[in-house]
Coordinates of C-alpha atoms in Angstrom, one line a residue:
M1 CA 132.5 64.8 124.5
T2 CA 134.6 66.0 121.4
N3 CA 134.0 68.2 118.7
E4 CA 135.2 65.3 116.0
A5 CA 133.4 65.4 112.5
L6 CA 130.6 62.9 111.9
P7 CA 131.1 60.0 109.9
R8 CA 130.0 60.4 105.9
S9 CA 126.5 58.7 107.1
G10 CA 125.6 61.5 108.6
R11 CA 124.7 60.4 112.1
L12 CA 123.9 62.6 114.8
P13 CA 126.0 63.1 117.9
G14 CA 124.8 60.3 120.7
W15 CA 124.5 63.3 123.0
L16 CA 121.7 65.0 121.0
Q17 CA 119.2 62.0 121.4
R18 CA 120.3 61.9 125.1
W19 CA 119.3 65.6 125.5
V20 CA 116.1 64.9 123.9
A21 CA 115.3 62.1 126.2
D22 CA 116.5 63.9 128.9
G23 CA 114.1 66.8 128.4
W24 CA 116.7 69.6 127.6
L25 CA 115.5 69.4 123.7
R26 CA 112.5 68.7 121.8
G27 CA 112.4 65.9 119.1
T28 CA 111.7 68.9 116.7
D29 CA 115.1 70.6 117.8
T30 CA 117.3 67.0 116.7
A31 CA 115.3 66.1 113.7
F32 CA 116.0 69.9 112.4
A33 CA 120.0 68.7 112.8
A34 CA 119.2 65.6 111.3
L35 CA 118.2 67.1 108.1
L36 CA 121.2 69.5 108.0
A37 CA 123.3 66.4 108.4
E38 CA 121.4 64.3 105.9
D39 CA 120.4 66.6 102.9
G40 CA 122.9 69.4 103.9
A41 CA 126.1 66.7 104.4
E42 CA 126.8 68.7 107.4
R43 CA 129.4 66.9 109.5
S44 CA 130.6 69.3 112.2
E45 CA 129.0 68.1 115.5
T46 CA 129.5 71.6 116.7
V47 CA 127.5 73.2 114.2
L48 CA 125.0 70.4 114.2
S49 CA 124.2 70.7 118.2
L50 CA 124.6 74.5 117.8
A51 CA 121.6 74.2 115.4
A52 CA 119.9 72.1 117.6
L53 CA 120.1 74.5 120.1
A54 CA 118.9 77.6 118.0
S55 CA 115.8 75.4 117.0
R56 CA 115.2 75.2 120.6
Q57 CA 115.5 78.8 121.1
V58 CA 112.4 79.2 118.5
G59 CA 110.4 76.6 120.7
E60 CA 110.9 78.9 123.8
G61 CA 109.7 82.0 122.2
H62 CA 113.2 83.5 120.9
T63 CA 114.1 84.2 117.4
R64 CA 117.6 83.5 117.7
L65 CA 120.6 82.1 119.7
D66 CA 123.2 84.7 121.2
L67 CA 126.3 82.5 121.3
E68 CA 128.0 85.0 123.3
A69 CA 125.7 84.7 126.1
A70 CA 125.0 81.1 125.8
L71 CA 128.9 80.4 126.4
R72 CA 129.3 82.8 129.0
E73 CA 126.2 81.7 130.9
P74 CA 124.7 78.3 129.7
E75 CA 122.4 77.9 132.5
S76 CA 120.6 81.3 131.2
L77 CA 119.1 79.2 128.2
W78 CA 117.3 76.9 130.9
P79 CA 115.8 78.8 133.7
E80 CA 114.3 75.6 135.0
P81 CA 116.3 72.9 133.9
P82 CA 114.6 69.4 133.5
D83 CA 113.9 67.2 136.5
D84 CA 116.0 64.4 137.5
T85 CA 119.0 65.0 135.0
R86 CA 122.7 65.1 135.6
E87 CA 124.0 68.5 134.5
A88 CA 127.2 66.7 133.4
D89 CA 125.4 64.9 130.6
G90 CA 123.4 68.0 129.8
P91 CA 124.0 71.0 127.0
T92 CA 125.0 73.3 129.7
C93 CA 128.2 71.2 130.3
W94 CA 129.0 71.2 126.7
L95 CA 128.4 74.6 126.1
H96 CA 131.0 75.7 129.2
G97 CA 133.6 73.3 127.2
L98 CA 132.9 75.2 123.9
D99 CA 135.2 78.5 123.2
L100 CA 133.5 81.5 121.4
T101 CA 136.1 81.5 118.4
D102 CA 136.0 77.7 117.7
A103 CA 132.1 77.9 117.5
L104 CA 132.4 80.9 115.2
Q105 CA 135.4 79.3 113.1
A106 CA 133.0 76.0 112.8
L107 CA 129.4 78.1 111.6
T108 CA 131.3 80.1 108.8
G109 CA 133.3 77.3 107.3
S110 CA 130.0 75.5 107.2
A111 CA 127.9 75.4 104.1
V112 CA 124.7 75.2 105.7
V113 CA 125.4 78.4 107.7
D114 CA 125.4 82.4 105.7
M115 CA 126.8 85.3 107.0
P116 CA 124.8 88.4 105.6
D117 CA 126.9 90.8 103.7
P118 CA 126.0 94.5 104.7
D119 CA 126.9 95.9 101.3
A120 CA 124.6 93.8 99.4
A121 CA 121.4 95.2 97.6
E122 CA 119.5 92.2 98.9
D123 CA 119.8 89.0 100.5
T124 CA 120.4 86.1 97.8
G125 CA 121.6 83.2 100.4
T126 CA 119.6 80.1 100.7
A127 CA 121.5 78.0 103.6
P128 CA 119.1 77.3 106.4
L129 CA 120.7 79.1 109.1
V130 CA 122.1 82.9 109.2
L131 CA 125.1 83.8 111.5
D132 CA 124.7 87.6 112.1
G133 CA 127.6 88.8 114.3
H134 CA 127.2 86.1 117.2
H135 CA 123.7 85.4 116.9
L136 CA 122.5 82.5 115.1
Y137 CA 119.3 82.5 113.4
L138 CA 117.3 80.0 111.6
R139 CA 117.0 81.9 107.9
R140 CA 113.4 82.3 108.2
Y141 CA 113.7 84.1 111.3
W142 CA 116.4 86.5 110.4
A143 CA 115.0 87.4 107.0
N144 CA 111.7 88.3 109.2
E145 CA 113.9 90.5 111.2
Q146 CA 115.5 92.4 108.3
L147 CA 112.2 92.8 106.6
I148 CA 110.5 94.5 109.6
R149 CA 113.5 96.8 110.4
A150 CA 113.7 98.0 106.6
A151 CA 110.0 98.6 106.8
L152 CA 110.3 100.1 110.3
D153 CA 113.4 102.6 109.0
A154 CA 111.4 103.7 106.1
R155 CA 108.5 104.9 107.9
L156 CA 110.5 106.0 110.9
H157 CA 112.2 108.6 108.3
A158 CA 109.5 109.1 106.1
P159 CA 108.9 112.9 105.8
K160 CA 107.0 114.5 108.6
E161 CA 104.2 117.4 108.4
T162 CA 102.1 119.1 110.9
L163 CA 98.4 119.0 110.2
P164 CA 97.0 122.3 109.2
G165 CA 94.7 123.3 112.3
L166 CA 96.0 120.6 114.6
R167 CA 96.0 122.3 117.9
S168 CA 92.5 123.3 117.6
R169 CA 91.5 119.7 116.4
L170 CA 93.1 118.4 119.6
D171 CA 91.3 121.0 121.9
T172 CA 88.0 119.7 120.1
L173 CA 88.6 116.0 121.0
F174 CA 90.5 116.3 124.6
P175 CA 89.5 119.0 126.4
P176 CA 91.7 121.0 128.2
Q177 CA 93.1 119.6 131.9
E178 CA 95.2 120.9 134.7
K179 CA 97.6 118.0 134.9
Q180 CA 100.4 117.6 132.1
P181 CA 101.2 116.3 129.8
D182 CA 97.9 114.7 128.6
W183 CA 99.6 111.7 127.5
Q184 CA 96.6 110.6 125.1
R185 CA 96.6 113.9 123.6
V186 CA 100.3 113.9 122.8
A187 CA 100.0 110.2 121.2
C188 CA 97.3 112.2 118.6
A189 CA 99.8 114.4 117.8
L190 CA 102.8 112.5 117.4
A191 CA 100.8 109.8 115.3
S192 CA 99.2 112.3 113.2
R193 CA 102.7 113.5 111.6
S194 CA 104.0 109.8 111.3
R195 CA 103.6 106.9 109.1
F196 CA 104.1 104.7 112.2
T197 CA 103.2 105.0 116.0
L198 CA 103.3 102.7 118.7
I199 CA 101.0 103.6 121.8
T200 CA 101.6 101.3 125.0
G201 CA 100.1 101.4 128.5
G202 CA 98.3 99.4 131.0
P203 CA 94.6 98.2 131.5
G204 CA 92.5 101.4 131.8
T205 CA 95.0 104.1 130.5
G206 CA 92.9 104.5 127.4
K207 CA 94.3 103.2 124.5
T208 CA 91.3 102.8 122.8
R209 CA 89.8 106.0 123.6
T210 CA 93.1 107.3 122.0
V211 CA 93.0 105.8 118.9
L212 CA 89.4 106.4 118.2
R213 CA 90.4 110.1 118.6
L214 CA 93.4 109.4 116.3
L215 CA 90.9 108.1 113.9
G216 CA 88.4 111.0 114.3
L217 CA 91.2 113.6 114.1
L218 CA 92.7 112.1 110.9
Q219 CA 89.4 111.4 109.2
G220 CA 88.3 114.9 110.1
Q221 CA 91.1 116.5 108.4
R222 CA 91.0 114.0 105.1
M223 CA 87.5 115.0 105.2
D224 CA 87.7 119.0 105.4
T225 CA 90.0 118.8 102.4
E226 CA 88.9 115.6 100.4
P227 CA 85.1 115.3 101.5
D228 CA 84.4 112.4 98.8
Q229 CA 87.3 110.4 99.6
P230 CA 87.5 109.6 103.3
L231 CA 90.5 107.7 104.4
R232 CA 90.3 104.1 104.1
I233 CA 90.7 102.6 107.8
R234 CA 91.1 99.0 108.7
L235 CA 90.9 97.8 112.1
A236 CA 92.3 94.5 113.6
A237 CA 93.6 92.5 116.4
P238 CA 95.1 88.9 116.7
T239 CA 92.2 87.1 117.8
G240 CA 88.5 87.3 117.6
K241 CA 88.0 87.8 121.2
A242 CA 90.0 90.9 120.7
A243 CA 88.7 91.9 117.8
A244 CA 85.2 91.7 119.5
R245 CA 86.0 93.6 122.2
L246 CA 88.1 96.2 120.3
G247 CA 84.8 96.5 118.4
E248 CA 82.3 96.6 121.0
S249 CA 84.6 99.5 122.9
I250 CA 84.5 101.6 119.5
S251 CA 81.1 101.3 118.6
G252 CA 80.0 102.2 122.2
E253 CA 82.1 105.5 121.9
I254 CA 81.9 106.4 118.2
D255 CA 78.4 108.6 118.8
A256 CA 80.3 110.6 121.8
L257 CA 82.9 111.9 119.9
P258 CA 82.6 115.7 119.6
L259 CA 82.6 115.6 115.7
P260 CA 80.6 115.8 112.7
E261 CA 78.2 113.0 112.1
S262 CA 79.7 112.8 108.3
I263 CA 82.9 112.4 110.3
R264 CA 81.5 110.0 113.1
A265 CA 80.1 107.6 110.3
A266 CA 83.4 107.6 108.2
I267 CA 84.9 105.8 111.2
P268 CA 84.4 102.0 111.0
R269 CA 83.0 99.9 113.7
E270 CA 84.2 96.9 112.2
V271 CA 87.3 94.9 113.8
S272 CA 88.3 91.5 111.8
T273 CA 91.2 89.7 113.3
L274 CA 94.8 90.1 111.6
H275 CA 94.9 86.8 110.0
R276 CA 91.3 87.8 108.2
L277 CA 93.0 91.2 107.4
L278 CA 95.8 89.7 105.6
G279 CA 93.8 86.9 103.8
P280 CA 95.2 83.4 104.6
R281 CA 95.8 81.0 102.0
P282 CA 94.5 77.5 103.0
G283 CA 97.3 75.1 103.5
S284 CA 100.2 77.4 103.5
R285 CA 101.8 80.2 105.8
L286 CA 101.4 82.7 103.0
F287 CA 98.5 85.1 102.6
R288 CA 96.8 86.9 99.9
H289 CA 98.2 90.4 100.6
D290 CA 101.7 90.6 100.2
R291 CA 104.1 93.1 98.6
Y292 CA 102.7 92.3 95.3
N293 CA 99.1 92.7 96.4
P294 CA 99.5 95.0 99.3
L295 CA 96.2 96.0 101.4
H296 CA 93.7 98.6 100.3
A297 CA 94.1 100.9 103.2
D298 CA 95.5 104.5 104.1
L299 CA 95.5 103.7 108.0
I300 CA 95.8 100.4 109.8
V301 CA 95.2 100.0 113.5
V302 CA 96.0 96.7 115.2
D303 CA 95.3 96.3 118.9
E304 CA 96.8 94.0 121.4
A305 CA 100.1 93.7 119.6
S306 CA 101.6 92.1 122.3
M307 CA 100.2 89.0 121.1
I308 CA 101.6 89.4 117.8
D309 CA 104.8 87.3 116.9
Q310 CA 107.4 87.8 114.8
E311 CA 106.1 86.0 111.8
L312 CA 102.9 87.8 111.6
T313 CA 104.8 91.2 112.1
A314 CA 106.6 90.6 109.2
R315 CA 103.8 89.8 107.1
L316 CA 102.1 92.7 108.0
F317 CA 104.7 95.3 107.2
D318 CA 105.2 93.1 103.9
A319 CA 101.6 93.8 103.1
L320 CA 101.4 97.9 103.5
R321 CA 102.1 100.2 101.0
P322 CA 104.8 102.7 101.8
E323 CA 102.0 105.6 102.1
T324 CA 99.9 103.3 104.3
T325 CA 100.1 104.7 108.3
L326 CA 100.6 101.8 110.6
V327 CA 99.3 102.1 114.5
L328 CA 100.1 99.5 116.9
L329 CA 98.8 99.5 120.5
G330 CA 99.5 97.1 123.1
D331 CA 100.4 96.5 126.8
K332 CA 104.3 96.0 126.7
D333 CA 104.6 94.1 130.0
Q334 CA 101.6 91.5 129.3
L335 CA 102.9 88.1 127.9
A336 CA 104.8 88.0 124.6
S337 CA 103.3 85.6 121.9
V338 CA 103.3 82.3 122.5
E339 CA 105.4 81.7 119.0
A340 CA 108.7 83.1 118.5
G341 CA 109.3 86.7 118.7
A342 CA 108.3 89.3 121.1
V343 CA 107.9 92.3 119.2
L344 CA 106.3 94.7 121.0
G345 CA 108.5 94.2 124.2
E346 CA 111.4 95.0 121.6
L347 CA 110.2 98.0 120.0
C348 CA 108.9 99.7 123.5
R349 CA 112.5 99.4 125.2
G350 CA 112.9 102.6 126.8
A351 CA 108.9 103.6 126.6
D352 CA 109.1 103.8 130.6
D353 CA 111.9 106.6 130.5
G354 CA 110.2 108.6 127.2
D355 CA 113.9 109.2 125.8
Y356 CA 112.4 111.9 123.5
T357 CA 114.7 114.2 122.1
A358 CA 114.7 118.3 122.3
E359 CA 113.4 118.5 118.9
T360 CA 110.7 116.0 119.5
I361 CA 109.6 118.1 122.8
A362 CA 109.9 121.0 121.0
W363 CA 107.3 120.0 118.2
V364 CA 105.1 118.7 120.8
A365 CA 104.9 122.0 122.9
N366 CA 104.4 123.6 119.6
A367 CA 101.8 121.4 118.0
S368 CA 99.5 120.2 121.1
G369 CA 100.8 122.5 123.9
D370 CA 101.9 119.4 126.2
D371 CA 105.2 119.6 128.1
I372 CA 106.9 116.2 127.8
S373 CA 110.0 117.8 129.0
A374 CA 110.6 115.8 132.0
W375 CA 110.9 112.6 129.4
Q376 CA 114.0 114.3 127.5
G377 CA 116.7 111.9 126.5
S378 CA 118.7 110.8 123.9
G379 CA 116.6 108.4 122.3
T380 CA 116.5 106.9 118.9
A381 CA 114.2 107.7 115.9
L382 CA 112.0 104.4 116.7
Q383 CA 111.4 106.3 120.6
Q384 CA 110.2 109.2 118.9
H385 CA 107.3 107.3 117.6
V386 CA 106.3 105.5 120.8
V387 CA 104.1 106.9 123.7
K388 CA 103.2 105.1 126.9
L389 CA 100.0 106.2 128.3
R390 CA 100.7 106.6 132.4
E391 CA 97.3 107.0 134.0
S392 CA 95.1 104.3 134.9
R393 CA 91.2 105.0 134.5
R394 CA 90.6 101.8 135.5
F395 CA 92.6 100.8 138.6
S396 CA 93.1 103.5 140.8
A397 CA 96.1 104.1 143.1
E398 CA 93.9 102.8 146.0
S399 CA 93.0 99.7 143.8
G400 CA 94.1 96.4 144.9
I401 CA 94.1 94.9 141.5
G402 CA 96.2 97.8 140.6
A403 CA 98.8 97.9 143.4
F404 CA 99.3 94.3 142.8
A405 CA 99.8 94.5 139.2
E406 CA 102.4 97.6 139.2
S407 CA 104.2 95.7 141.8
V408 CA 104.5 92.4 140.0
R409 CA 105.4 94.5 137.1
L410 CA 108.2 96.2 139.2
G411 CA 109.1 92.6 140.2
D412 CA 108.5 93.7 143.9
Y413 CA 106.9 90.1 145.0
R414 CA 107.2 90.8 148.9
R415 CA 105.1 94.1 148.1
A416 CA 103.0 92.0 145.9
A417 CA 102.4 89.5 148.6
A418 CA 101.4 92.1 151.1
V419 CA 98.8 93.7 148.5
L420 CA 97.1 90.1 148.6
D421 CA 97.0 90.0 152.4
G422 CA 96.2 93.5 152.8
G423 CA 92.4 93.2 152.7
D424 CA 91.2 94.8 149.4
D425 CA 88.0 94.5 148.3
D426 CA 89.2 93.6 144.7
I427 CA 91.8 91.2 145.1
R428 CA 92.8 88.4 147.8
R429 CA 94.3 85.0 147.7
T430 CA 92.7 81.7 148.9
P431 CA 95.6 79.2 150.4
L432 CA 94.5 75.7 149.7
R433 CA 95.4 72.3 151.6
D434 CA 96.8 70.6 148.6
A435 CA 96.0 70.2 145.1
T436 CA 93.1 67.9 145.6
D437 CA 91.4 70.8 147.9
P438 CA 87.7 70.7 146.8
R439 CA 87.2 74.2 147.5
I440 CA 88.8 75.1 144.1
D441 CA 86.2 72.6 142.1
A442 CA 83.4 74.4 143.9
A443 CA 84.9 78.0 143.9
G444 CA 85.4 77.6 139.6
A445 CA 81.9 76.0 139.4
E446 CA 80.1 78.8 141.5
G447 CA 81.5 81.2 139.1
Y448 CA 79.6 79.6 136.1
H449 CA 76.3 79.4 137.7
A450 CA 75.3 83.0 136.3
Y451 CA 75.7 82.0 132.4
L452 CA 74.3 78.5 133.2
D453 CA 71.4 80.1 134.8
R454 CA 70.7 82.5 131.8
L455 CA 71.2 79.4 129.5
H456 CA 68.5 77.5 131.2
G457 CA 65.8 80.4 132.5
T458 CA 66.1 82.4 128.8
R459 CA 65.7 79.6 126.7
P460 CA 63.4 80.4 123.6
A461 CA 60.1 78.5 123.0
T462 CA 60.0 79.1 119.5
D463 CA 62.5 78.2 116.6
D464 CA 62.5 81.6 115.5
W465 CA 66.1 82.7 114.4
E466 CA 66.1 86.2 116.1
A467 CA 65.2 84.8 119.0
T468 CA 68.0 82.0 119.2
S469 CA 70.6 84.2 118.3
A470 CA 69.8 86.8 121.0
W471 CA 69.8 83.9 123.4
A472 CA 73.2 82.7 122.4
R473 CA 74.5 85.9 122.5
D474 CA 73.2 86.6 126.0
V475 CA 74.8 82.9 127.3
L476 CA 77.8 84.1 125.8
Q477 CA 78.1 87.7 127.3
A478 CA 77.3 86.1 130.4
F479 CA 79.9 83.0 130.1
A480 CA 82.4 86.2 129.4
A481 CA 81.8 87.4 133.1
F482 CA 83.8 84.7 134.7
Q483 CA 87.1 83.0 133.9
V484 CA 89.3 80.3 135.7
L485 CA 93.2 80.9 134.9
A486 CA 95.7 78.6 135.2
V487 CA 99.4 78.9 134.6
I488 CA 100.4 75.0 133.8
R489 CA 98.4 72.9 131.4
H490 CA 98.5 69.4 132.9
G491 CA 98.3 68.1 136.7
R492 CA 95.4 68.6 139.0
L493 CA 95.7 72.7 139.4
G494 CA 96.5 72.8 135.5
V495 CA 94.0 73.4 132.6
S496 CA 93.2 69.6 132.2
G497 CA 92.8 68.8 135.8
L498 CA 90.6 72.3 136.7
N499 CA 88.2 71.7 133.2
E500 CA 87.3 67.8 134.6
R501 CA 87.0 68.8 138.3
I502 CA 84.8 72.2 137.3
A503 CA 82.7 70.0 135.1
R504 CA 82.4 67.2 137.6
R505 CA 81.1 69.6 140.1
L506 CA 78.9 71.1 137.9
K507 CA 77.2 67.9 136.7
A508 CA 76.9 66.9 140.8
D509 CA 75.3 70.0 141.2
G510 CA 72.5 69.6 138.7
W511 CA 73.8 72.5 136.1
I512 CA 74.9 70.3 133.5
A513 CA 73.7 66.8 131.7
R514 CA 77.1 65.3 131.3
D515 CA 80.6 66.4 132.4
T516 CA 82.4 64.5 129.7
G517 CA 82.0 64.6 125.5
W518 CA 79.7 67.0 123.7
F519 CA 77.0 68.5 126.6
E520 CA 74.7 71.7 126.6
G521 CA 76.8 74.2 128.3
R522 CA 80.3 72.9 127.4
P523 CA 82.3 76.0 126.8
V524 CA 85.2 75.5 124.0
M525 CA 87.9 77.5 122.6
V526 CA 89.2 77.1 118.8
V527 CA 93.2 76.5 119.1
R528 CA 93.7 76.4 115.4
N529 CA 92.8 78.4 112.8
D530 CA 89.9 76.8 110.6
Y531 CA 89.6 79.0 107.4
E532 CA 86.7 77.0 105.9
L533 CA 84.5 77.8 108.8
G534 CA 85.9 81.1 109.5
L535 CA 86.8 80.2 113.1
M536 CA 90.1 81.7 114.5
N537 CA 92.2 80.4 117.4
G538 CA 91.1 81.8 120.5
D539 CA 87.1 81.7 119.2
V540 CA 85.0 80.8 122.5
G541 CA 81.7 79.1 121.7
I542 CA 79.2 77.5 124.2
C543 CA 77.0 74.7 123.1
L544 CA 73.6 74.8 123.1
E545 CA 70.4 72.7 122.5
T546 CA 68.9 74.8 119.3
R547 CA 65.9 74.5 117.3
L548 CA 66.1 76.2 114.0
P549 CA 63.0 77.0 111.5
G550 CA 61.6 73.8 110.3
E551 CA 63.2 71.4 112.7
D552 CA 60.9 69.3 115.0
E553 CA 63.7 68.4 117.7
P554 CA 66.5 70.6 119.0
R555 CA 69.8 69.5 118.2
L556 CA 73.6 70.5 119.8
R557 CA 75.0 73.1 118.0
V558 CA 78.2 75.7 119.3
A559 CA 77.5 79.2 119.2
F560 CA 80.1 81.5 118.0
D561 CA 79.8 85.4 118.1
L562 CA 82.1 86.3 115.7
P563 CA 83.2 90.1 115.4
D564 CA 82.6 90.5 111.2
Q565 CA 79.9 87.7 111.2
G566 CA 77.6 87.8 114.0
I567 CA 76.3 84.7 115.9
R568 CA 77.2 81.4 113.9
L569 CA 76.2 78.3 114.9
F570 CA 78.3 74.5 113.9
L571 CA 77.7 71.2 114.3
P572 CA 80.1 70.0 117.3
S573 CA 81.1 67.3 114.4
R574 CA 82.3 69.9 112.2
L575 CA 84.9 71.4 114.8
E576 CA 88.3 69.7 114.8
A577 CA 90.0 71.7 116.9
V578 CA 88.5 72.8 120.3
E579 CA 89.2 72.6 124.1
T580 CA 87.0 73.1 126.9
V581 CA 87.6 76.2 128.6
F582 CA 86.0 76.2 132.3
A583 CA 89.8 76.9 132.8
M584 CA 92.1 78.3 130.4
T585 CA 95.6 79.4 130.4
V586 CA 96.8 82.8 131.2
H587 CA 98.4 82.7 127.7
K588 CA 95.0 82.1 126.1
S589 CA 93.2 85.0 128.0
Q590 CA 95.2 87.5 126.4
G591 CA 93.0 90.0 124.4
S592 CA 90.2 89.4 126.6
E593 CA 88.6 91.1 129.7
F594 CA 86.3 89.5 132.7
E595 CA 84.3 90.9 135.4
D596 CA 85.8 88.3 137.7
V597 CA 88.7 85.9 137.4
L598 CA 90.2 83.1 139.6
I599 CA 93.8 82.7 139.0
V600 CA 95.4 79.0 140.3
L601 CA 98.6 79.0 140.9
P602 CA 100.4 75.5 141.3
R603 CA 102.8 76.7 144.2
P604 CA 102.5 79.4 146.5
E605 CA 105.8 81.4 145.8
L606 CA 104.5 84.6 143.2
R607 CA 108.0 84.5 141.8
L608 CA 107.9 81.2 140.4
A609 CA 105.1 82.0 138.2
G610 CA 106.9 84.8 136.2
R611 CA 106.2 88.5 136.1
E612 CA 104.2 88.9 132.9
L613 CA 102.2 85.9 133.5
L614 CA 100.8 87.2 136.8
Y615 CA 100.7 90.5 135.7
T616 CA 98.6 89.5 132.9
A617 CA 96.4 87.1 134.6
V618 CA 95.6 89.6 137.5
T619 CA 95.1 92.4 135.0
R620 CA 92.1 90.4 133.0
A621 CA 89.9 91.3 135.9
R622 CA 87.7 94.6 135.8
R623 CA 86.3 93.9 139.4
H624 CA 87.8 91.2 141.3
S625 CA 90.6 88.4 141.3
V626 CA 91.3 85.9 143.7
I627 CA 94.7 83.9 143.5
A628 CA 94.4 80.2 145.0
H629 CA 97.2 78.0 145.6
P630 CA 98.1 75.1 147.5
G631 CA 100.4 75.6 150.8
P632 CA 100.6 78.4 153.1
S633 CA 99.9 82.3 152.5

């Protein structure tokens, strides 16, 4: 292959279409390159090919193409190369033959590529690509990165103040303990003096408990000085499920806070999705709240931050007033967002080690009495605002789930396999004969008997709305106790195959009347935001036969329990983007917790499933996890 200029007709290099056909690129990637050739009059094959690769990186969840790394080790861009392709015809071979100097020269000489000016007060470029050092961005992602960086920098360097009486307030909220330090207490102390704090930790480390006490701490201080003007606090999460779970956790603990009733009453119990908080504008990627119409809030808390992509993070920062405090909660070891930009993981670099400066350590010792000197380092300004909660109250050291999750987090798959086979009550593996083994159908179906028993056994005899609403909520809660999780979408052990198999088994056993189309008992997940109906991606509903006041016969309706709207019923015909969720992907399970989970792997090798995916899957369970796979144990 050569890097000769294209003819003026703007045709793409022939190898780009070949790469799409062989599975190296998406059609979207070459369409972007074609746009540059046709509308941007770009003729360089090098520029067009690199543009397609930069687009492909976005599809893989990355916000940029690292040219230096890509040319040094092209294979790193494709951890799992397409099947049945020849490397000699693929992009890895092309990248091996490309010199970094030549690539940078082609890009810097192109009209479709801008180079940022570090001395410019603001970006005035319009080119669709941005070359920043040796990183090639699609402009939108570069602009988002600059917005987030600038907004963070302003918050990190804002003046810091120590709240009056901070130590005594912390003593009220956190009874003294022998073990030092109390990281929940440290998190509250650091967050009380900053306009940005990130609190990370695994399942059961008390992120919600911590933030609730932070709300009480800050609201108590405000109401002591300005009793008629309490803090305006907004709580949000990326999905409806995550919002509902946070709302339940906070509502269940507010009354137990050792604070006056007036302060507890000023802590919100309602949690909205992040999209609802920002106010989406239908038909666009824009929101009602932005820098020109910022959010009316003094404090914003966002849970499950690992699920927030770069785009949404940028929109959130853009909608904040300079004086608004932002607190992010999340588990840095979970799967990142399916969209581009693993923001939480990037912000939490170094969190395991702490890397607190001597100044931060001295302030914490004076303000809260906690000794964090063992985590001293020379960290960045950002690292002084990140706190990792390190003690899990859900998974003890003796817990099989806890031991498995920690082994996977550290990449110790041999130890993880030993835990699976160690006889722990809360985690085990089930080898299958092959992908057709009917035991997986039976295990999945059995897990859903409880909610279907509740559906049939507690159906209201009247058309009373209150009774119908309570029944629907009861069925939804029973369904949420168990979930089948898959790591692939297609095939007999993927989401589609498992949904068909479980539904077929439930029908054969008499639990449901049909196994296709709309039927009572069908669980569905919304897969695309529907702003008209108020349903968000990730909301889960159950199809029920309901009779409302004034109706003679029951009708199939899908019940959703929405965090800020309660039970809502929709005719199936109104739901345009839903999928059956007897089985769901691990990505879709983020923000949820279940009593029990059945995790289905397509292969027995744990390493092939991926560290973040396995960690996220197994920690969705509060009580019991089963990992099923074909092949030997």
